[in-house]
Coordinates of C-alpha atoms and ligand atoms in Angstrom, one line a residue:
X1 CA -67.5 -309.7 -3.7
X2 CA -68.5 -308.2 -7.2
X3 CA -66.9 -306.8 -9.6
X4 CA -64.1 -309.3 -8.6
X5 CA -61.7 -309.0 -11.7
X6 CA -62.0 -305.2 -11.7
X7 CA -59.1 -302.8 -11.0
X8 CA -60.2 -302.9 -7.4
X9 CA -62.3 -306.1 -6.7
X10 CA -59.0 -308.0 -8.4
X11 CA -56.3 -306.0 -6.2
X12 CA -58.6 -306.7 -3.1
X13 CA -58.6 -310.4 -3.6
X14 CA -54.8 -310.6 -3.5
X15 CA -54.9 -308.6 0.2
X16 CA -57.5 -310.5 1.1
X17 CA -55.9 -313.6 0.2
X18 CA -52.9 -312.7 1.7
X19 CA -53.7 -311.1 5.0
X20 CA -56.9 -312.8 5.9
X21 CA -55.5 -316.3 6.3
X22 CA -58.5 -318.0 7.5
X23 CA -60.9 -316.0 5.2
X24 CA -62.9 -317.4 1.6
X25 CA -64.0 -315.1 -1.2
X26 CA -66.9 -315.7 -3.0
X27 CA -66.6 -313.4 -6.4
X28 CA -68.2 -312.8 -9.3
X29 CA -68.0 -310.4 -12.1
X30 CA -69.7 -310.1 -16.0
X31 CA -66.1 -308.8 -17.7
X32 CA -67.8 -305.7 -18.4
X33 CA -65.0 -303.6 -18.4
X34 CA -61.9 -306.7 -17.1
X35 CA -61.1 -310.1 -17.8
X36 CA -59.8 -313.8 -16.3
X37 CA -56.3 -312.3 -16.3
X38 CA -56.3 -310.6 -13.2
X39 CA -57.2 -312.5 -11.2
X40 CA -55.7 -315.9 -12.9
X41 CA -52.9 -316.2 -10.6
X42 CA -55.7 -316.9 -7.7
X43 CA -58.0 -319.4 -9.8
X44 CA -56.2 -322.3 -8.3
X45 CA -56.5 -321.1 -4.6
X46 CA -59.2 -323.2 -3.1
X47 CA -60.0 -320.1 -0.8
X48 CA -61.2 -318.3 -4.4
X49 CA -64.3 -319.0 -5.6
X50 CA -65.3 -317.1 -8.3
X51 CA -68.1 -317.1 -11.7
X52 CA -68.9 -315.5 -14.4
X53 CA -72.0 -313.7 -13.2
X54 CA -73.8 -310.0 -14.0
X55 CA -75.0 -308.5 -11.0
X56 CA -78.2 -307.8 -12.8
X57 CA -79.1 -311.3 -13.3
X58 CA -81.4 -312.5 -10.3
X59 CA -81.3 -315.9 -11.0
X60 CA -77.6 -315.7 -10.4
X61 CA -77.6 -313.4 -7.3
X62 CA -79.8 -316.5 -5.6
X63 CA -76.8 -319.0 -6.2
X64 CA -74.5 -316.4 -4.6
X65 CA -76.9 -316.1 -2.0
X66 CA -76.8 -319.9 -1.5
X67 CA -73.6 -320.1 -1.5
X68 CA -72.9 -317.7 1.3
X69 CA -76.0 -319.5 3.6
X70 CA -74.2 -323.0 3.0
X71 CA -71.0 -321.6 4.1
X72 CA -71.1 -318.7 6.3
X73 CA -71.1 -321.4 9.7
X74 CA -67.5 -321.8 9.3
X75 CA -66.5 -318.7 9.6
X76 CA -66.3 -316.0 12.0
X77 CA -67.8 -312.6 9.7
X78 CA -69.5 -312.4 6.5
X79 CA -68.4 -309.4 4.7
X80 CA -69.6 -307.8 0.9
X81 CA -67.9 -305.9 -1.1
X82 CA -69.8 -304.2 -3.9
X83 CA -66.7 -303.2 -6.4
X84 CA -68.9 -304.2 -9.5
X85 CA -70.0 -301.4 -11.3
X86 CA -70.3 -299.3 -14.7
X87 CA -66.9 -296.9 -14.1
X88 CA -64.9 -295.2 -16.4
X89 CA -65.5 -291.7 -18.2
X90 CA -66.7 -292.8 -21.3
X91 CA -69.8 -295.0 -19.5
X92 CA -70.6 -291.5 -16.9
X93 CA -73.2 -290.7 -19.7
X94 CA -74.7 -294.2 -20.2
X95 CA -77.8 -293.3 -17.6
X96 CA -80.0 -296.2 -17.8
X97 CA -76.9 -298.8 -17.7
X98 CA -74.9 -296.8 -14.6
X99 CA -79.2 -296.8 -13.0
X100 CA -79.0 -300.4 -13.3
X101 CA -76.0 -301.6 -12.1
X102 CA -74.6 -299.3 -9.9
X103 CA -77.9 -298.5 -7.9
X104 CA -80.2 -301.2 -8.4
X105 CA -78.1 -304.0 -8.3
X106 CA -76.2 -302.2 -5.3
X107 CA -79.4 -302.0 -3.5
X108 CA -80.5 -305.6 -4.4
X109 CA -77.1 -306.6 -3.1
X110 CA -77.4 -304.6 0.3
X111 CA -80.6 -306.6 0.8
X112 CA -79.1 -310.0 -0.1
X113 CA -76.4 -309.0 2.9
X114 CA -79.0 -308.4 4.6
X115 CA -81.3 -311.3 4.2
X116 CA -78.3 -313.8 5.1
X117 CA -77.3 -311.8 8.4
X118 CA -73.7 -310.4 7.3
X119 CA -71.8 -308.1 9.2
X120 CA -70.4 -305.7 7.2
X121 CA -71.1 -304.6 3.4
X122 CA -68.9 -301.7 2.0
X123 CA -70.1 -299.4 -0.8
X124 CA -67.9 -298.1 -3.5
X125 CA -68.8 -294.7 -4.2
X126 CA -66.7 -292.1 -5.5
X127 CA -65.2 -288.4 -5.8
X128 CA -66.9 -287.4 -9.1
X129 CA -70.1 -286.8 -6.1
X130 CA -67.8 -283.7 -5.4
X131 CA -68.9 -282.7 -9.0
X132 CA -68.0 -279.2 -9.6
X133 CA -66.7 -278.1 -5.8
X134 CA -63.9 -280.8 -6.0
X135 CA -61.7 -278.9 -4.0
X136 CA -61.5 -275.4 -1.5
X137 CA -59.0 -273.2 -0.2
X138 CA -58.9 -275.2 3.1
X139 CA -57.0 -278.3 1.3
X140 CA -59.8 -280.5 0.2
X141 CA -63.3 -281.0 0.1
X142 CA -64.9 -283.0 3.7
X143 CA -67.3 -285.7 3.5
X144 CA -69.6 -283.3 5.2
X145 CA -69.1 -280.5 2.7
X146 CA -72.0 -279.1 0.8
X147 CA -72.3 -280.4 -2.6
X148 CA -72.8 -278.1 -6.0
X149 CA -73.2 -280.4 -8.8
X150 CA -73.4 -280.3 -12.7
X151 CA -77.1 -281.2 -13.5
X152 CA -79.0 -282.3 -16.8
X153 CA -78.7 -278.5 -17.8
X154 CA -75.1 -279.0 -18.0
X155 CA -74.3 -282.5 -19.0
X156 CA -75.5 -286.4 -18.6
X157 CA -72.2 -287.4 -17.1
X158 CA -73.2 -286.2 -13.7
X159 CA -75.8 -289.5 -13.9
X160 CA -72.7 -291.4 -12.5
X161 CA -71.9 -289.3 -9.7
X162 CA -76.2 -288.8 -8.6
X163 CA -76.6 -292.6 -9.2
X164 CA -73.2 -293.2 -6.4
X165 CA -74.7 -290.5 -4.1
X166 CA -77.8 -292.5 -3.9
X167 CA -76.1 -295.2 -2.9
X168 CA -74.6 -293.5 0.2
X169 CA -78.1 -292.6 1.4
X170 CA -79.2 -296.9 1.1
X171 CA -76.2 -297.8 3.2
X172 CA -76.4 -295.1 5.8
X173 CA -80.2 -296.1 5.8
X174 CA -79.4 -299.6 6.4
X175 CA -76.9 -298.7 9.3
X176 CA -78.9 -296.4 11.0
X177 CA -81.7 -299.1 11.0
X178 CA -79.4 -301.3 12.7
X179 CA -79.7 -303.7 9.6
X180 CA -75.8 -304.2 9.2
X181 CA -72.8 -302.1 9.4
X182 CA -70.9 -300.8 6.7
X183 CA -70.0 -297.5 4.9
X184 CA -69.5 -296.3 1.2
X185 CA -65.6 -295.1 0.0
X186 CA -65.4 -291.8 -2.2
X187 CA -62.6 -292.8 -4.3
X188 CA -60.8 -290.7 -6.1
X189 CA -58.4 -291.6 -9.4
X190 CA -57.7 -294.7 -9.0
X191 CA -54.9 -296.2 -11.4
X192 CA -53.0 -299.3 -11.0
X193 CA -50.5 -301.3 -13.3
X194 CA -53.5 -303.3 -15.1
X195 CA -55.4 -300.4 -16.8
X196 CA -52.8 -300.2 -19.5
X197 CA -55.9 -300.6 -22.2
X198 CA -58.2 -298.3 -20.7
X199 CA -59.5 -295.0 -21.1
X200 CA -58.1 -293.5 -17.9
X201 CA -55.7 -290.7 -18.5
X202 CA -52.3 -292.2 -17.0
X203 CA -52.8 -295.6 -19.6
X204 CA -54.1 -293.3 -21.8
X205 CA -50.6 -291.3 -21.6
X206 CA -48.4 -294.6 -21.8
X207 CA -50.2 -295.9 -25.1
X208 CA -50.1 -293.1 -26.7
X209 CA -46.2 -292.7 -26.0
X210 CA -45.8 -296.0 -27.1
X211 CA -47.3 -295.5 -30.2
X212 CA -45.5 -292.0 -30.8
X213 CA -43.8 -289.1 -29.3
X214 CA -46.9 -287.1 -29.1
X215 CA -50.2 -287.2 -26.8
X216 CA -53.4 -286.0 -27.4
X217 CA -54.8 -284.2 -24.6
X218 CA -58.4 -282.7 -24.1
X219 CA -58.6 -278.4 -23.8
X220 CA -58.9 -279.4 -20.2
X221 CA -55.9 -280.2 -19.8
X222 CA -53.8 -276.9 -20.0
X223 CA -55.8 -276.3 -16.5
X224 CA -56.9 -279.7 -15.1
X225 CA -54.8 -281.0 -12.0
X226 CA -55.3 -284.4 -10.1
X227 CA -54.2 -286.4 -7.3
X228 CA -53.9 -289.8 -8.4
X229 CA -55.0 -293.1 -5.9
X230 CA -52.5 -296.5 -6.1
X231 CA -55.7 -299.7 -6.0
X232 CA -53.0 -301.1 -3.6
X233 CA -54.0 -297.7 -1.8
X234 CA -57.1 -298.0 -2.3
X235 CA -58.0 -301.5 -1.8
X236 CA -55.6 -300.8 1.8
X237 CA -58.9 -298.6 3.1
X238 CA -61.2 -301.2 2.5
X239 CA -59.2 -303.5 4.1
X240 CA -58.6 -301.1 7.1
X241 CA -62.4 -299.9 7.1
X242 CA -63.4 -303.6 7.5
X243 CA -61.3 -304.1 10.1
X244 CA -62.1 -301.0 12.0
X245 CA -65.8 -301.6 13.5
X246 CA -66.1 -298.2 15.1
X247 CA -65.8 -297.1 11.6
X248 CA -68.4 -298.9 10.1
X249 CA -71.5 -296.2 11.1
X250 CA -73.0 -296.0 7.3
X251 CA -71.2 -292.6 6.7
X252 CA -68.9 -292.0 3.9
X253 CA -65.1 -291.8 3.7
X254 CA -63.2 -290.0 1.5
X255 CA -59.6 -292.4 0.1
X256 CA -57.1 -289.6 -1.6
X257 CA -54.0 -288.5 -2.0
X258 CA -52.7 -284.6 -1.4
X259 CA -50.2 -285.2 -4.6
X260 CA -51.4 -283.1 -7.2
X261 CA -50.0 -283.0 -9.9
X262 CA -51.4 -281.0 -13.4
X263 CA -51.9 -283.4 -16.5
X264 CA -49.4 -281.5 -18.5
X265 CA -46.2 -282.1 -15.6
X266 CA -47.9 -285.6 -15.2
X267 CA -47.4 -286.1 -19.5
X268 CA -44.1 -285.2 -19.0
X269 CA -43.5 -287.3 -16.1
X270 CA -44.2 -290.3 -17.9
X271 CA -42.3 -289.8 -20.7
X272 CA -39.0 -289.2 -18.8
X273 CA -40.0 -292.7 -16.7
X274 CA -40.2 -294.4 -20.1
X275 CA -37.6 -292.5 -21.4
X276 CA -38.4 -290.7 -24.2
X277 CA -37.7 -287.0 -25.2
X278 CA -40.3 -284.6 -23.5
X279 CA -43.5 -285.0 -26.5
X280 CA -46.0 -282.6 -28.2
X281 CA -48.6 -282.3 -26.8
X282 CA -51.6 -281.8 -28.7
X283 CA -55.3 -280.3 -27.2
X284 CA -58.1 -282.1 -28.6
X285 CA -61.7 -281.7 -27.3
X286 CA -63.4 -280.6 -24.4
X287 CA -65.1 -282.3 -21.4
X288 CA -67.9 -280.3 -19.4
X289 CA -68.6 -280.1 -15.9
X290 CA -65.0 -281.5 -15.7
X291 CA -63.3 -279.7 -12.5
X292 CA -60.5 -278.0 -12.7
X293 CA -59.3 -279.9 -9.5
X294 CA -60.0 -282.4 -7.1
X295 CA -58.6 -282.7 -4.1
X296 CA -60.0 -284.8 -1.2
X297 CA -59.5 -284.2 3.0
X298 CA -58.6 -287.5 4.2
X299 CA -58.4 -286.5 7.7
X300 CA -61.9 -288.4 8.8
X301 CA -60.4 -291.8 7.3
X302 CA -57.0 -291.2 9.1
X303 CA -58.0 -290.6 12.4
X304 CA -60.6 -293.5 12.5
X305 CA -58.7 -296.2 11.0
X306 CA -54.8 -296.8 10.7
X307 CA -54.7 -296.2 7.1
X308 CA -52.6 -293.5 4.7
X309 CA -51.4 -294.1 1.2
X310 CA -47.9 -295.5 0.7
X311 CA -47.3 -295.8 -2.9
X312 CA -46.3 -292.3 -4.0
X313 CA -47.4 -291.1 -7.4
X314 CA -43.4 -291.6 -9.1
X315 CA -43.2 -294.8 -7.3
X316 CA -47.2 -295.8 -8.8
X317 CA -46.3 -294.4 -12.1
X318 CA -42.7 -296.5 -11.8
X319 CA -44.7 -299.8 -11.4
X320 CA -47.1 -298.4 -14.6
X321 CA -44.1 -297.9 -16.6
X322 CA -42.6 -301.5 -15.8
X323 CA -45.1 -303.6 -16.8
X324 CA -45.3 -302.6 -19.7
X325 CA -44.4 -304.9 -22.4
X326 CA -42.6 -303.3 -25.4
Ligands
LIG1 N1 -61.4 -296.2 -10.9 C1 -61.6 -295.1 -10.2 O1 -60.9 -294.1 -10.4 C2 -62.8 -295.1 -9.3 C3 -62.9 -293.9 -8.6 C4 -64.0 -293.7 -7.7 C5 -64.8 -294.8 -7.5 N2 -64.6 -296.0 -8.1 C6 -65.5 -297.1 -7.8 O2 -64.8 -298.2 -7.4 C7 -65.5 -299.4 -7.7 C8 -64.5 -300.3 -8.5 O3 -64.2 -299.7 -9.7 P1 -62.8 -300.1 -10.5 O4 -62.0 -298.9 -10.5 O5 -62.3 -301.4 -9.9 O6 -63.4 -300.3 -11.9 P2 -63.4 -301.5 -12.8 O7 -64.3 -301.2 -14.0 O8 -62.1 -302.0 -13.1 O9 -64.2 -302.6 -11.9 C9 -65.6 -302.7 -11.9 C10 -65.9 -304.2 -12.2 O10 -67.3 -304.4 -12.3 C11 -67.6 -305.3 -13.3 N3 -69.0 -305.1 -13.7 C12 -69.6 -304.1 -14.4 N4 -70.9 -304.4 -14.5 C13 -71.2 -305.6 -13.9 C14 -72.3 -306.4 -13.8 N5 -73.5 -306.0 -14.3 N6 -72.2 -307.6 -13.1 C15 -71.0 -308.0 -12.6 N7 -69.9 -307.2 -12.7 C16 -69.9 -306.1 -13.4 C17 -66.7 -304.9 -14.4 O11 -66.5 -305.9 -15.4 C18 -65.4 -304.6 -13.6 O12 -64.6 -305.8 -13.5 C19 -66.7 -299.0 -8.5 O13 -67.8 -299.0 -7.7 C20 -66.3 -297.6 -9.0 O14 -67.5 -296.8 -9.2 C21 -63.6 -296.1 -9.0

């Protein structure tokens, strides 16, 4: 697995560890954008293997490699996870990094499960390939929907969402070529209880509460709205993906939720779960070829595997708001 001690690669070694009794994980990650303490608690389990590695490095790669063609005979599947990437809306724009990592490396990955037989290999992609048609009339965009998307006319950012939608065509191309099985996961908002210091808007929210009773919102924020994804959500469709072989045709599956919220109601939300008086907010900024909305149909993912979302957004937002430490 890469990207190990990410938001996702992290949460998916705890399910992992705990439903898949019999399975090891082999991680790695560079601490690009994470660090040892996510994953600490699992440093001790002998089923955990996991380095300090960047995904760019070949040298590196070749010891994973080894590693998984000294131990793979003991066990029944090999499966890869590619969570490591460059993520987050301040990186969108950084073209030649999110080139490197998240399609060269993902490609140079997809060959190394390749090379060493494995079964299955799932893709992280994401939403933001939904670009400017985020959302319809009909209650969410489809995986088979059309896209329109921001270009270099409008704004760099859109690098991050071409460079994931090039990764959909490698692993449907390595599917269809009977190579492995596998599929990528369009993501969409993921927030979990250990992005308190990032940029994302719900840590964003809580720090800025913290600090004082006002938060500092972009202009696109008086009309933005978002459904927001639990990683325990999130990291529950891999697991039921990987465990669902018919699923695993090299298409893409879209892992939502129908709550939408607007940012403003979701400011205010937090507030009253940390409770403090309802703040100013302040607009600050704008973001373009930001959509107004996003909102995914999960049908294709619900009728193929077992899986829905359980952690509701006040519940998510509830477990946010409690680990704080004040
Ligand atoms: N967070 C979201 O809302 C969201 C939405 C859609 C898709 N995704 C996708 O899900 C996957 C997981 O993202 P996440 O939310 O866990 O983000 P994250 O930033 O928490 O995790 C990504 C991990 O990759 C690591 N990484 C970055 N460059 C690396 C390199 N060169 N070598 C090794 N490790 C490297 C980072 O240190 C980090 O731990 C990514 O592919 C991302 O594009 C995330």
């Amino acid at each position: 697995m890469s990207g190990a001690s990410g938001m996702t690669g992290s949460e998916l070694v705890r399910q992992i560890l705990e439903s898949e009794k019999d399975s090891r994980i082999i991680g790695f990650d560079n601490f690009f954008a994470s660090s040892i303490d996510t994953i600490r608690d699992f440093l001790d389990n002998s089923r955990f293997a996991f380095n300090e590695y960047d995904i760019n490095d070949a040298s590196k790669m070749r010891i994973v490699e080894e590693e998984v063609v000294r131990e793979k005979g003991a066990f029944d599947r090999v499966v890869y996870i590619n969570c490591a990437a460059v993520v987050h809306t301040e990186h969108f724009y950084e073209v030649e990094h999110t080139w490197e990592t998240n399609v060269i490396s993902m490609k140079s990955f997809l060959e190394q499960a390749i090379r060493v037989k494995a079964d299955i290999y799932i893709n992280c992609s994401t939403s933001e390939v939904y670009s400017m048609q985020s959302w319809n009339e009909n209650g969410g965009v489809r995986e088979s929907d059309y896209l329109m998307m921001s270009t270099a006319e409008h704004s760099q950012r859109t690098s991050y969402a071409c460079g994931k939608l090039m990764t959909e065509f490698f692993m449907k191309d390595a599917v269809d070529k009977g190579k492995i099985k596998g599929c990528s996961i369009r993501f969409a908002n993921v927030y979990s209880k250990h992005e308190r210091f990032a940029k994302h808007i719900i840590p964003h929210i809580i720090n800025e509460l913290l600090e004082k009773n006002s938060v500092k919102l972009l202009e696109n924020s008086k009309k933005n709205r978002r459904a927001f994804l639990h990683n325990i959500d999130s990291c529950r469709s891999v697991m039921a993906l990987i465990n669902s072989e018919k699923a695993l045709d090299g298409t893409v599956y879209n892992v939502a939720t129908d709550e939408e919220i607007t940012i403003i109601d979701l400011t205010n939300k937090i507030a009253e779960k940390m409770g403090l008086p309802k703040p100013d907010i302040i607009f600050e900024g704008y973001r373009s070829s930001d959509p107004e909305r996003r909102i995914l149909n999960t049908e294709k993912i619900r009728t193929r595997t077992d899986w829905f979302p359980i952690i509701t957004l006040d519940k998510g937002l509830e477990m946010c708001v409690a680990s704080i430490e004040r």
